[in-house]
Amino acid sequence: MTQVFKFGGASIRGADAIRHLGRLLADFPERPLAVVISAMGQTTDALEALLGGGRAGEASDYRNRLATLRRDHLDVVDALFGSEAAPVSRRVEALFDELDALHRTHANGERPLHYDQTVCFGELLSTTIVSAWLEASGIATRWQDARELVVTDACHQAANVDWAATTERLQRLRRDDGRLLVTQGFIASTPDGVTTTLGREGSDYSAAILAHCLDAERLTLCKDVPGLFNADPRRFDNAVQLDHLSYAEAIELAWHGAKVIHPKALAPLQRKAIPLTLRSFTQPRAPGTAIDADTRHDGEIPVLILREGQTLLELRPRDFAFMDEARQHHILGGLVEAGLHAGMIDAGAMRLSLCLDGHPDYLEPLVAAFRADYRVTRRDDLALLTVRHGDAALLEALSEGRECLAERGNADTAQRVFPGTRCRGRWRIPN
Ligand code: ASP
Ligand code: MG
């Protein structure tokens, strides 16, 4: 029974982190083991910036960014392999040459296709370096191109998985040779081999796809935090780790913006009852957070999720008309077309409120379109607080000194929108 591990960008940020990863995997005796890896550190951001420079025709900006990325990766190779670096450096150089050529090929083509053909290199580079390092440290390793495993449609930058085709390819994969399989998160391909990506932070999802299709015994996501907390400890005093929660509760938290896990990663695990563990990369023996079908621990303590940089839109029909189903359908259809997600939706007789955190490129045209049909009020720079399993007293304590601009709630979830300026700095969770 296969175990699947996933390591994010922070856990392979540099040579020391990669050495640590090697020791961690050497200590893990069970095989077969499949390891899914993200791009190193902030590489995906850097590749997006490179794409921007390339498409804007800013040749010197593009060349500088490419040179920096190349140097950063080669420095890691040198630090790891020393006098033995040449064969790995050559592979890394070849990937950079290929990346540069693909930028030239796609520079004037459609952006989403161009994005996928080039931003995928972060994971190709990281897995090349990491698998060479594991091999050099005595762990028999097999580098596998994820684009030969994960089959998707051609919806670039947010590709949809073809589960039947992916299962077939993964089941055909030989796993009994005792070698550790190292593959990329985030990247996939169409049936005819055009590279696609699964959306930012998609490596968790890749790992869940592999676990699902391989009928894995468990998926472990190794993170730069010890597990899932009831609030982001970087922002909230008194935050505590959640030891155990159900798939359904984890989906709720991820959907509302808990950053530790990708919302799409949970359904493939739930469908096959594959348990998930979130663990600290630096303290792999600490208990972590267990996620499975058991719902008994859900709601034991309140969970708080804060999303900043939100925009609140309030749409009102003209002429004192109702915000009826037809108008709601029209408005939500606009969101779907713009590819935007509303973290909070609340309807009244003559109003629909939407709390969004979309990129201005998508948001601005949508707001302009809404203004043609509705009276629109808009406020930017807001924060959306979601509280699961809290009571009225907790909500009031958290709202103190903050003007509530919109709210909605049901039996287990309450949401409030506040001016962002009132939400900066640290929060305290009252005991
Ligand atoms: N490297 C990709 C990103 O940064 C995928 C991932 O890390 O999950 O979005
Ligand atoms: Mg990442």
Short mmCIF file of C-alpha atoms and ligand atoms in Angstrom, two decimals:
data_model
loop_
_atom_site.label_atom_id
_atom_site.label_comp_id
_atom_site.label_asym_id
_atom_site.label_seq_id
_atom_site.Cartn_x
_atom_site.Cartn_y
_atom_site.Cartn_z
CA MET A 1 0.00 0.00 0.00
CA THR A 2 1.50 3.23 -1.15
CA GLN A 3 2.12 6.21 1.08
CA VAL A 4 2.11 9.64 -0.54
CA PHE A 5 4.03 12.62 0.87
CA LYS A 6 3.92 16.18 -0.33
CA PHE A 7 6.52 18.87 0.38
CA GLY A 8 5.78 22.53 -0.27
CA GLY A 9 8.11 25.23 -1.52
CA ALA A 10 9.29 26.28 1.94
CA SER A 11 10.49 22.76 2.74
CA ILE A 12 12.92 22.80 -0.20
CA ARG A 13 13.81 26.48 -0.06
CA GLY A 14 17.56 25.94 -0.21
CA ALA A 15 20.38 23.42 0.17
CA ASP A 16 19.96 22.99 3.96
CA ALA A 17 16.24 22.36 3.60
CA ILE A 18 16.85 19.77 0.85
CA ARG A 19 19.44 17.99 3.03
CA HIS A 20 16.87 17.91 5.83
CA LEU A 21 14.29 16.46 3.40
CA GLY A 22 16.77 13.72 2.46
CA ARG A 23 17.31 12.75 6.11
CA LEU A 24 13.56 12.77 6.73
CA LEU A 25 12.86 10.43 3.81
CA ALA A 26 15.79 8.15 4.65
CA ASP A 27 14.28 7.70 8.13
CA PHE A 28 10.95 6.71 6.67
CA PRO A 29 11.28 2.98 6.05
CA GLU A 30 8.02 2.18 4.29
CA ARG A 31 8.01 1.67 0.55
CA PRO A 32 6.41 2.17 -1.94
CA LEU A 33 6.53 5.84 -1.32
CA ALA A 34 5.54 8.58 -3.73
CA VAL A 35 6.72 12.12 -3.06
CA VAL A 36 5.10 15.18 -4.61
CA ILE A 37 7.15 18.37 -4.60
CA SER A 38 6.41 22.06 -5.26
CA ALA A 39 8.72 24.63 -6.77
CA MET A 40 11.54 25.85 -4.50
CA GLY A 41 10.70 28.80 -2.21
CA GLN A 42 9.12 31.66 -4.14
CA THR A 43 10.03 30.29 -7.59
CA THR A 44 6.44 30.24 -8.90
CA ASP A 45 6.04 33.95 -8.07
CA ALA A 46 9.35 34.63 -9.82
CA LEU A 47 8.22 32.67 -12.90
CA GLU A 48 4.99 34.66 -13.00
CA ALA A 49 6.99 37.89 -12.88
CA LEU A 50 9.24 36.56 -15.65
CA LEU A 51 6.17 35.84 -17.74
CA GLY A 52 4.91 39.39 -17.15
CA GLY A 53 8.23 40.90 -18.25
CA GLY A 54 8.40 38.62 -21.28
CA ARG A 55 4.89 39.45 -22.44
CA ALA A 56 5.32 43.17 -21.93
CA GLY A 57 8.31 43.00 -24.26
CA GLU A 58 10.60 44.27 -21.50
CA ALA A 59 13.66 42.43 -22.75
CA SER A 60 16.15 43.53 -20.10
CA ASP A 61 13.70 42.90 -17.24
CA TYR A 62 13.06 39.43 -18.65
CA ARG A 63 16.77 38.66 -19.07
CA ASN A 64 17.61 39.84 -15.54
CA ARG A 65 14.85 37.80 -13.98
CA LEU A 66 15.80 34.69 -15.93
CA ALA A 67 19.47 35.11 -14.97
CA THR A 68 18.56 35.49 -11.28
CA LEU A 69 16.39 32.37 -11.26
CA ARG A 70 19.08 30.40 -13.07
CA ARG A 71 21.75 31.56 -10.64
CA ASP A 72 19.58 30.77 -7.60
CA HIS A 73 18.98 27.21 -8.77
CA LEU A 74 22.60 26.64 -9.76
CA ASP A 75 23.76 27.98 -6.37
CA VAL A 76 21.63 25.35 -4.65
CA VAL A 77 23.11 22.65 -6.91
CA ASP A 78 26.65 23.85 -6.11
CA ALA A 79 25.95 23.96 -2.38
CA LEU A 80 24.54 20.42 -2.44
CA PHE A 81 26.89 18.62 -4.79
CA GLY A 82 30.17 20.61 -4.57
CA SER A 83 32.75 19.14 -6.93
CA GLU A 84 30.18 16.62 -8.20
CA ALA A 85 27.76 19.34 -9.34
CA ALA A 86 28.42 19.24 -13.09
CA PRO A 87 25.93 16.55 -14.22
CA VAL A 88 23.06 18.11 -12.21
CA SER A 89 24.02 21.66 -13.27
CA ARG A 90 23.86 20.53 -16.89
CA ARG A 91 20.33 19.23 -16.43
CA VAL A 92 19.31 22.46 -14.72
CA GLU A 93 20.93 24.55 -17.49
CA ALA A 94 19.10 22.49 -20.11
CA LEU A 95 15.76 23.17 -18.37
CA PHE A 96 16.51 26.91 -18.35
CA ASP A 97 17.37 26.82 -22.06
CA GLU A 98 14.09 25.04 -22.74
CA LEU A 99 12.22 27.59 -20.62
CA ASP A 100 13.79 30.48 -22.53
CA ALA A 101 12.91 28.89 -25.87
CA LEU A 102 9.29 28.35 -24.78
CA HIS A 103 9.01 32.01 -23.77
CA ARG A 104 10.03 32.97 -27.27
CA THR A 105 7.58 30.53 -28.86
CA HIS A 106 4.58 31.71 -26.82
CA ALA A 107 5.34 35.41 -26.27
CA ASN A 108 2.65 36.60 -28.66
CA GLY A 109 0.19 33.78 -28.08
CA GLU A 110 -2.57 33.44 -25.52
CA ARG A 111 -1.47 34.17 -21.97
CA PRO A 112 -2.97 31.12 -20.18
CA LEU A 113 -1.25 28.73 -22.60
CA HIS A 114 2.00 30.69 -22.33
CA TYR A 115 1.65 30.61 -18.53
CA ASP A 116 1.34 26.84 -18.32
CA GLN A 117 4.18 26.14 -20.76
CA THR A 118 6.60 28.22 -18.68
CA VAL A 119 5.45 28.48 -15.04
CA CYS A 120 5.56 24.65 -14.88
CA PHE A 121 9.36 24.86 -14.83
CA GLY A 122 9.50 25.62 -11.10
CA GLU A 123 8.47 22.06 -10.29
CA LEU A 124 10.53 20.50 -13.10
CA LEU A 125 13.63 22.22 -11.69
CA SER A 126 12.96 21.45 -8.03
CA THR A 127 12.26 17.75 -8.61
CA THR A 128 15.35 17.43 -10.81
CA ILE A 129 17.55 18.80 -8.03
CA VAL A 130 15.82 16.99 -5.16
CA SER A 131 15.74 13.58 -6.85
CA ALA A 132 19.43 13.87 -7.75
CA TRP A 133 20.19 14.74 -4.14
CA LEU A 134 18.18 11.80 -2.77
CA GLU A 135 19.92 9.45 -5.19
CA ALA A 136 23.32 10.86 -4.16
CA SER A 137 22.46 10.33 -0.51
CA GLY A 138 21.78 6.65 -1.10
CA ILE A 139 18.00 6.61 -1.52
CA ALA A 140 17.03 4.78 -4.72
CA THR A 141 14.85 7.32 -6.49
CA ARG A 142 12.86 7.53 -9.68
CA TRP A 143 12.12 10.98 -11.17
CA GLN A 144 8.74 10.94 -12.83
CA ASP A 145 7.26 13.63 -15.04
CA ALA A 146 3.81 14.34 -13.56
CA ARG A 147 2.62 15.34 -17.04
CA GLU A 148 2.74 11.67 -17.96
CA LEU A 149 0.50 10.83 -15.00
CA VAL A 150 -2.08 13.54 -14.41
CA VAL A 151 -4.40 14.01 -17.39
CA THR A 152 -6.57 17.13 -17.63
CA ASP A 153 -8.64 19.14 -20.07
CA ALA A 154 -7.10 22.17 -21.79
CA CYS A 155 -8.48 24.76 -19.35
CA HIS A 156 -5.10 26.42 -18.84
CA GLN A 157 -4.15 27.67 -15.36
CA ALA A 158 -7.12 25.86 -13.79
CA ALA A 159 -7.20 22.51 -15.56
CA ASN A 160 -9.82 19.90 -14.69
CA VAL A 161 -8.67 16.36 -13.98
CA ASP A 162 -9.74 13.43 -16.13
CA TRP A 163 -10.06 10.92 -13.31
CA ALA A 164 -10.48 7.81 -15.46
CA ALA A 165 -7.45 8.55 -17.64
CA THR A 166 -5.32 9.58 -14.66
CA THR A 167 -6.26 6.46 -12.70
CA GLU A 168 -5.37 4.28 -15.65
CA ARG A 169 -1.94 5.87 -16.01
CA LEU A 170 -1.19 5.74 -12.31
CA GLN A 171 -2.30 2.15 -11.96
CA ARG A 172 0.02 1.20 -14.81
CA LEU A 173 2.95 2.79 -13.01
CA ARG A 174 5.36 0.24 -11.57
CA ARG A 175 5.70 0.79 -7.86
CA ASP A 176 7.20 -2.46 -6.70
CA ASP A 177 10.84 -1.78 -7.53
CA GLY A 178 11.44 -0.27 -4.08
CA ARG A 179 12.51 3.06 -5.55
CA LEU A 180 11.08 6.25 -4.21
CA LEU A 181 8.97 8.04 -6.79
CA VAL A 182 9.60 11.79 -6.99
CA THR A 183 7.18 13.84 -9.05
CA GLN A 184 5.93 17.40 -9.45
CA GLY A 185 2.91 19.00 -7.89
CA PHE A 186 0.85 21.64 -9.73
CA ILE A 187 1.55 20.43 -13.29
CA ALA A 188 -0.31 18.06 -15.58
CA SER A 189 -1.06 17.69 -19.26
CA THR A 190 -3.83 17.24 -21.79
CA PRO A 191 -4.26 13.78 -23.37
CA ASP A 192 -2.11 14.92 -26.29
CA GLY A 193 0.68 16.16 -24.05
CA VAL A 194 0.20 19.93 -23.79
CA THR A 195 1.30 21.10 -20.33
CA THR A 196 -1.42 22.40 -18.01
CA THR A 197 -1.45 23.62 -14.39
CA LEU A 198 -3.98 23.07 -11.63
CA GLY A 199 -4.04 26.61 -10.16
CA ARG A 200 -1.79 28.31 -7.61
CA GLU A 201 -0.96 26.27 -4.53
CA GLY A 202 -2.17 23.25 -6.48
CA SER A 203 0.47 20.83 -5.22
CA ASP A 204 -1.71 19.68 -2.33
CA TYR A 205 -4.32 18.83 -4.94
CA SER A 206 -1.75 16.95 -7.04
CA ALA A 207 -0.79 14.89 -4.01
CA ALA A 208 -4.45 14.11 -3.33
CA ILE A 209 -4.94 13.07 -6.98
CA LEU A 210 -2.00 10.68 -6.71
CA ALA A 211 -3.20 9.29 -3.39
CA HIS A 212 -6.69 8.76 -4.80
CA CYS A 213 -5.60 7.08 -8.03
CA LEU A 214 -2.98 4.91 -6.32
CA ASP A 215 -5.41 3.87 -3.56
CA ALA A 216 -2.85 5.15 -1.08
CA GLU A 217 -2.92 4.15 2.53
CA ARG A 218 -2.35 7.74 3.69
CA LEU A 219 -1.43 11.20 2.41
CA THR A 220 0.94 13.34 4.46
CA LEU A 221 1.29 17.03 3.66
CA CYS A 222 4.50 18.39 5.15
CA LYS A 223 4.07 22.08 5.88
CA ASP A 224 6.00 24.94 7.40
CA VAL A 225 3.47 24.88 10.26
CA PRO A 226 2.84 22.01 12.72
CA GLY A 227 -0.73 21.47 11.53
CA LEU A 228 -4.04 23.26 11.18
CA PHE A 229 -4.81 25.84 13.89
CA ASN A 230 -8.14 27.27 14.97
CA ALA A 231 -6.85 30.65 13.72
CA ASP A 232 -3.70 31.82 11.96
CA PRO A 233 -1.11 31.93 14.80
CA ARG A 234 0.77 34.69 12.98
CA ARG A 235 -2.22 36.97 13.51
CA PHE A 236 -4.16 35.59 16.48
CA ASP A 237 -2.99 35.28 20.08
CA ASN A 238 -4.25 32.13 21.85
CA ALA A 239 -4.55 30.14 18.62
CA VAL A 240 -4.41 26.39 19.25
CA GLN A 241 -3.71 23.45 16.99
CA LEU A 242 -6.60 21.24 15.90
CA ASP A 243 -5.68 17.59 16.50
CA HIS A 244 -8.44 15.98 14.50
CA LEU A 245 -11.18 17.03 12.11
CA SER A 246 -13.39 15.51 9.45
CA TYR A 247 -13.06 15.91 5.68
CA ALA A 248 -16.28 17.93 5.69
CA GLU A 249 -15.07 20.32 8.35
CA ALA A 250 -11.67 20.66 6.64
CA ILE A 251 -13.43 21.52 3.36
CA GLU A 252 -15.42 24.22 5.16
CA LEU A 253 -12.26 25.74 6.62
CA ALA A 254 -10.33 25.59 3.35
CA TRP A 255 -13.29 27.01 1.42
CA HIS A 256 -13.53 29.94 3.81
CA GLY A 257 -9.87 30.68 3.31
CA ALA A 258 -7.79 28.68 5.83
CA LYS A 259 -4.55 28.71 3.88
CA VAL A 260 -2.95 25.54 5.19
CA ILE A 261 -4.72 23.20 2.80
CA HIS A 262 -6.00 23.54 -0.76
CA PRO A 263 -9.81 23.19 -0.82
CA LYS A 264 -9.73 20.83 -3.81
CA ALA A 265 -7.41 18.38 -2.06
CA LEU A 266 -10.05 16.98 0.27
CA ALA A 267 -12.75 15.50 -1.98
CA PRO A 268 -10.46 12.95 -3.72
CA LEU A 269 -9.35 11.68 -0.31
CA GLN A 270 -12.87 11.59 1.13
CA ARG A 271 -14.13 9.55 -1.83
CA LYS A 272 -11.73 6.74 -0.95
CA ALA A 273 -11.56 7.33 2.81
CA ILE A 274 -7.81 7.99 2.62
CA PRO A 275 -6.64 9.62 5.85
CA LEU A 276 -4.70 12.86 5.60
CA THR A 277 -2.10 14.12 8.05
CA LEU A 278 -0.73 17.65 8.12
CA ARG A 279 2.72 17.70 9.66
CA SER A 280 5.53 20.07 10.37
CA PHE A 281 8.40 19.68 7.99
CA THR A 282 10.88 20.72 10.69
CA GLN A 283 9.31 18.59 13.45
CA PRO A 284 7.98 15.55 11.58
CA ARG A 285 7.48 13.58 14.80
CA ALA A 286 5.12 16.12 16.33
CA PRO A 287 1.51 14.89 16.20
CA GLY A 288 0.20 17.19 13.45
CA THR A 289 -3.46 17.37 12.43
CA ALA A 290 -5.37 14.27 11.36
CA ILE A 291 -8.22 14.58 8.85
CA ASP A 292 -10.53 11.66 8.09
CA ALA A 293 -14.20 10.64 8.06
CA ASP A 294 -14.60 10.86 11.85
CA THR A 295 -16.76 13.91 12.68
CA ARG A 296 -16.70 13.57 16.47
CA HIS A 297 -14.16 16.32 17.09
CA ASP A 298 -15.65 18.89 14.73
CA GLY A 299 -16.81 22.02 16.46
CA GLU A 300 -15.07 21.27 19.77
CA ILE A 301 -13.52 24.71 19.61
CA PRO A 302 -14.40 27.74 17.48
CA VAL A 303 -12.35 28.31 14.33
CA LEU A 304 -11.59 31.79 12.98
CA ILE A 305 -10.58 32.67 9.44
CA LEU A 306 -9.58 36.17 8.41
CA ARG A 307 -9.35 37.18 4.76
CA GLU A 308 -8.02 40.60 3.93
CA GLY A 309 -7.94 42.71 0.75
CA GLN A 310 -11.67 42.17 0.22
CA THR A 311 -14.08 44.25 -1.83
CA LEU A 312 -17.72 44.54 -0.81
CA LEU A 313 -20.22 45.15 -3.60
CA GLU A 314 -23.85 45.93 -2.86
CA LEU A 315 -26.09 45.72 -5.89
CA ARG A 316 -29.60 47.15 -5.92
CA PRO A 317 -32.07 46.93 -8.78
CA ARG A 318 -33.15 50.29 -10.13
CA ASP A 319 -36.77 51.48 -9.74
CA PHE A 320 -37.41 49.84 -6.34
CA ALA A 321 -37.56 46.38 -7.95
CA PHE A 322 -36.94 43.09 -6.12
CA MET A 323 -33.60 41.33 -6.03
CA ASP A 324 -35.43 38.27 -7.29
CA GLU A 325 -34.05 34.92 -8.44
CA ALA A 326 -33.69 36.08 -12.04
CA ARG A 327 -31.51 39.03 -10.99
CA GLN A 328 -29.47 36.87 -8.59
CA HIS A 329 -28.97 34.38 -11.40
CA HIS A 330 -27.75 37.16 -13.68
CA ILE A 331 -25.34 38.55 -11.07
CA LEU A 332 -23.89 35.20 -10.01
CA GLY A 333 -23.56 34.24 -13.68
CA GLY A 334 -21.39 37.35 -14.08
CA LEU A 335 -19.12 36.06 -11.29
CA VAL A 336 -18.83 32.67 -12.96
CA GLU A 337 -17.89 34.24 -16.28
CA ALA A 338 -15.30 36.47 -14.62
CA GLY A 339 -13.89 33.47 -12.75
CA LEU A 340 -14.38 35.24 -9.39
CA HIS A 341 -15.28 33.70 -6.07
CA ALA A 342 -17.42 35.41 -3.45
CA GLY A 343 -16.38 34.56 0.11
CA MET A 344 -19.72 35.86 1.34
CA ILE A 345 -23.06 36.28 -0.42
CA ASP A 346 -26.07 37.79 1.30
CA ALA A 347 -29.40 38.65 -0.28
CA GLY A 348 -32.16 41.02 0.84
CA ALA A 349 -35.43 42.03 -0.81
CA MET A 350 -33.80 44.74 -2.87
CA ARG A 351 -30.09 44.02 -2.40
CA LEU A 352 -27.41 41.47 -3.08
CA SER A 353 -24.12 41.84 -1.20
CA LEU A 354 -20.96 40.13 -2.42
CA CYS A 355 -17.62 40.02 -0.69
CA LEU A 356 -14.87 39.35 -3.25
CA ASP A 357 -11.09 39.30 -3.34
CA GLY A 358 -10.57 39.15 -7.07
CA HIS A 359 -7.64 40.46 -9.04
CA PRO A 360 -8.40 43.98 -10.41
CA ASP A 361 -8.03 42.67 -13.99
CA TYR A 362 -11.13 40.53 -13.47
CA LEU A 363 -12.95 42.64 -10.90
CA GLU A 364 -12.97 46.01 -12.70
CA PRO A 365 -14.76 44.88 -15.90
CA LEU A 366 -17.30 42.98 -13.80
CA VAL A 367 -18.08 46.01 -11.62
CA ALA A 368 -18.42 48.13 -14.76
CA ALA A 369 -20.87 45.59 -16.23
CA PHE A 370 -22.90 45.51 -12.98
CA ARG A 371 -23.14 49.31 -12.97
CA ALA A 372 -24.94 49.18 -16.31
CA ASP A 373 -27.83 47.24 -14.73
CA TYR A 374 -27.81 48.01 -11.00
CA ARG A 375 -27.05 50.69 -8.48
CA VAL A 376 -23.70 49.56 -7.12
CA THR A 377 -21.93 50.64 -3.96
CA ARG A 378 -18.41 49.47 -3.51
CA ARG A 379 -15.91 49.44 -0.65
CA ASP A 380 -12.35 48.24 -0.94
CA ASP A 381 -9.64 47.23 1.51
CA LEU A 382 -11.92 45.25 3.80
CA ALA A 383 -11.49 42.16 5.94
CA LEU A 384 -13.87 39.19 6.02
CA LEU A 385 -13.95 37.29 9.31
CA THR A 386 -15.52 33.82 9.29
CA VAL A 387 -16.23 32.13 12.62
CA ARG A 388 -17.17 28.44 12.71
CA HIS A 389 -18.80 27.04 15.83
CA GLY A 390 -18.60 30.33 17.74
CA ASP A 391 -21.29 31.81 19.94
CA ALA A 392 -22.72 35.33 20.01
CA ALA A 393 -20.40 36.40 22.83
CA LEU A 394 -17.31 35.41 20.83
CA LEU A 395 -18.56 37.24 17.75
CA GLU A 396 -19.27 40.37 19.77
CA ALA A 397 -15.87 40.26 21.44
CA LEU A 398 -14.14 39.93 18.06
CA SER A 399 -16.23 42.76 16.59
CA GLU A 400 -15.49 45.22 19.37
CA GLY A 401 -14.14 48.50 18.06
CA ARG A 402 -14.77 47.46 14.46
CA GLU A 403 -17.55 48.76 12.29
CA CYS A 404 -19.51 45.85 10.81
CA LEU A 405 -20.26 46.63 7.17
CA ALA A 406 -22.08 43.41 6.29
CA GLU A 407 -22.85 40.10 7.96
CA ARG A 408 -24.52 36.78 7.51
CA GLY A 409 -24.80 33.63 9.54
CA ASN A 410 -26.33 30.21 10.02
CA ALA A 411 -26.23 27.56 12.70
CA ASP A 412 -22.50 26.89 12.50
CA THR A 413 -20.95 29.76 10.52
CA ALA A 414 -20.98 33.52 11.08
CA GLN A 415 -19.33 36.03 8.78
CA ARG A 416 -18.65 39.74 9.27
CA VAL A 417 -17.03 42.31 7.01
CA PHE A 418 -14.96 45.06 8.64
CA PRO A 419 -12.86 47.95 7.32
CA GLY A 420 -9.37 46.54 6.72
CA THR A 421 -7.71 49.39 8.60
CA ARG A 422 -9.46 48.20 11.77
CA CYS A 423 -8.22 44.65 11.37
CA ARG A 424 -4.49 45.04 10.91
CA GLY A 425 -2.07 43.94 13.59
CA ARG A 426 -2.66 41.14 16.06
CA TRP A 427 -6.01 39.84 17.22
CA ARG A 428 -6.76 38.20 20.54
CA ILE A 429 -9.09 35.23 20.80
CA PRO A 430 -10.96 35.71 24.10
CA ASN A 431 -10.90 32.64 26.34
N1 ASP B 1 4.39 26.02 -6.96
C1 ASP B 1 2.97 26.24 -7.08
C2 ASP B 1 2.59 27.53 -6.39
O1 ASP B 1 3.43 28.11 -5.72
C3 ASP B 1 2.18 25.10 -6.56
C4 ASP B 1 2.29 24.88 -5.07
O2 ASP B 1 3.25 25.32 -4.46
O3 ASP B 1 1.41 24.25 -4.49
O4 ASP B 1 1.47 27.94 -6.51
MG MG B 2 4.14 27.06 -3.33
#
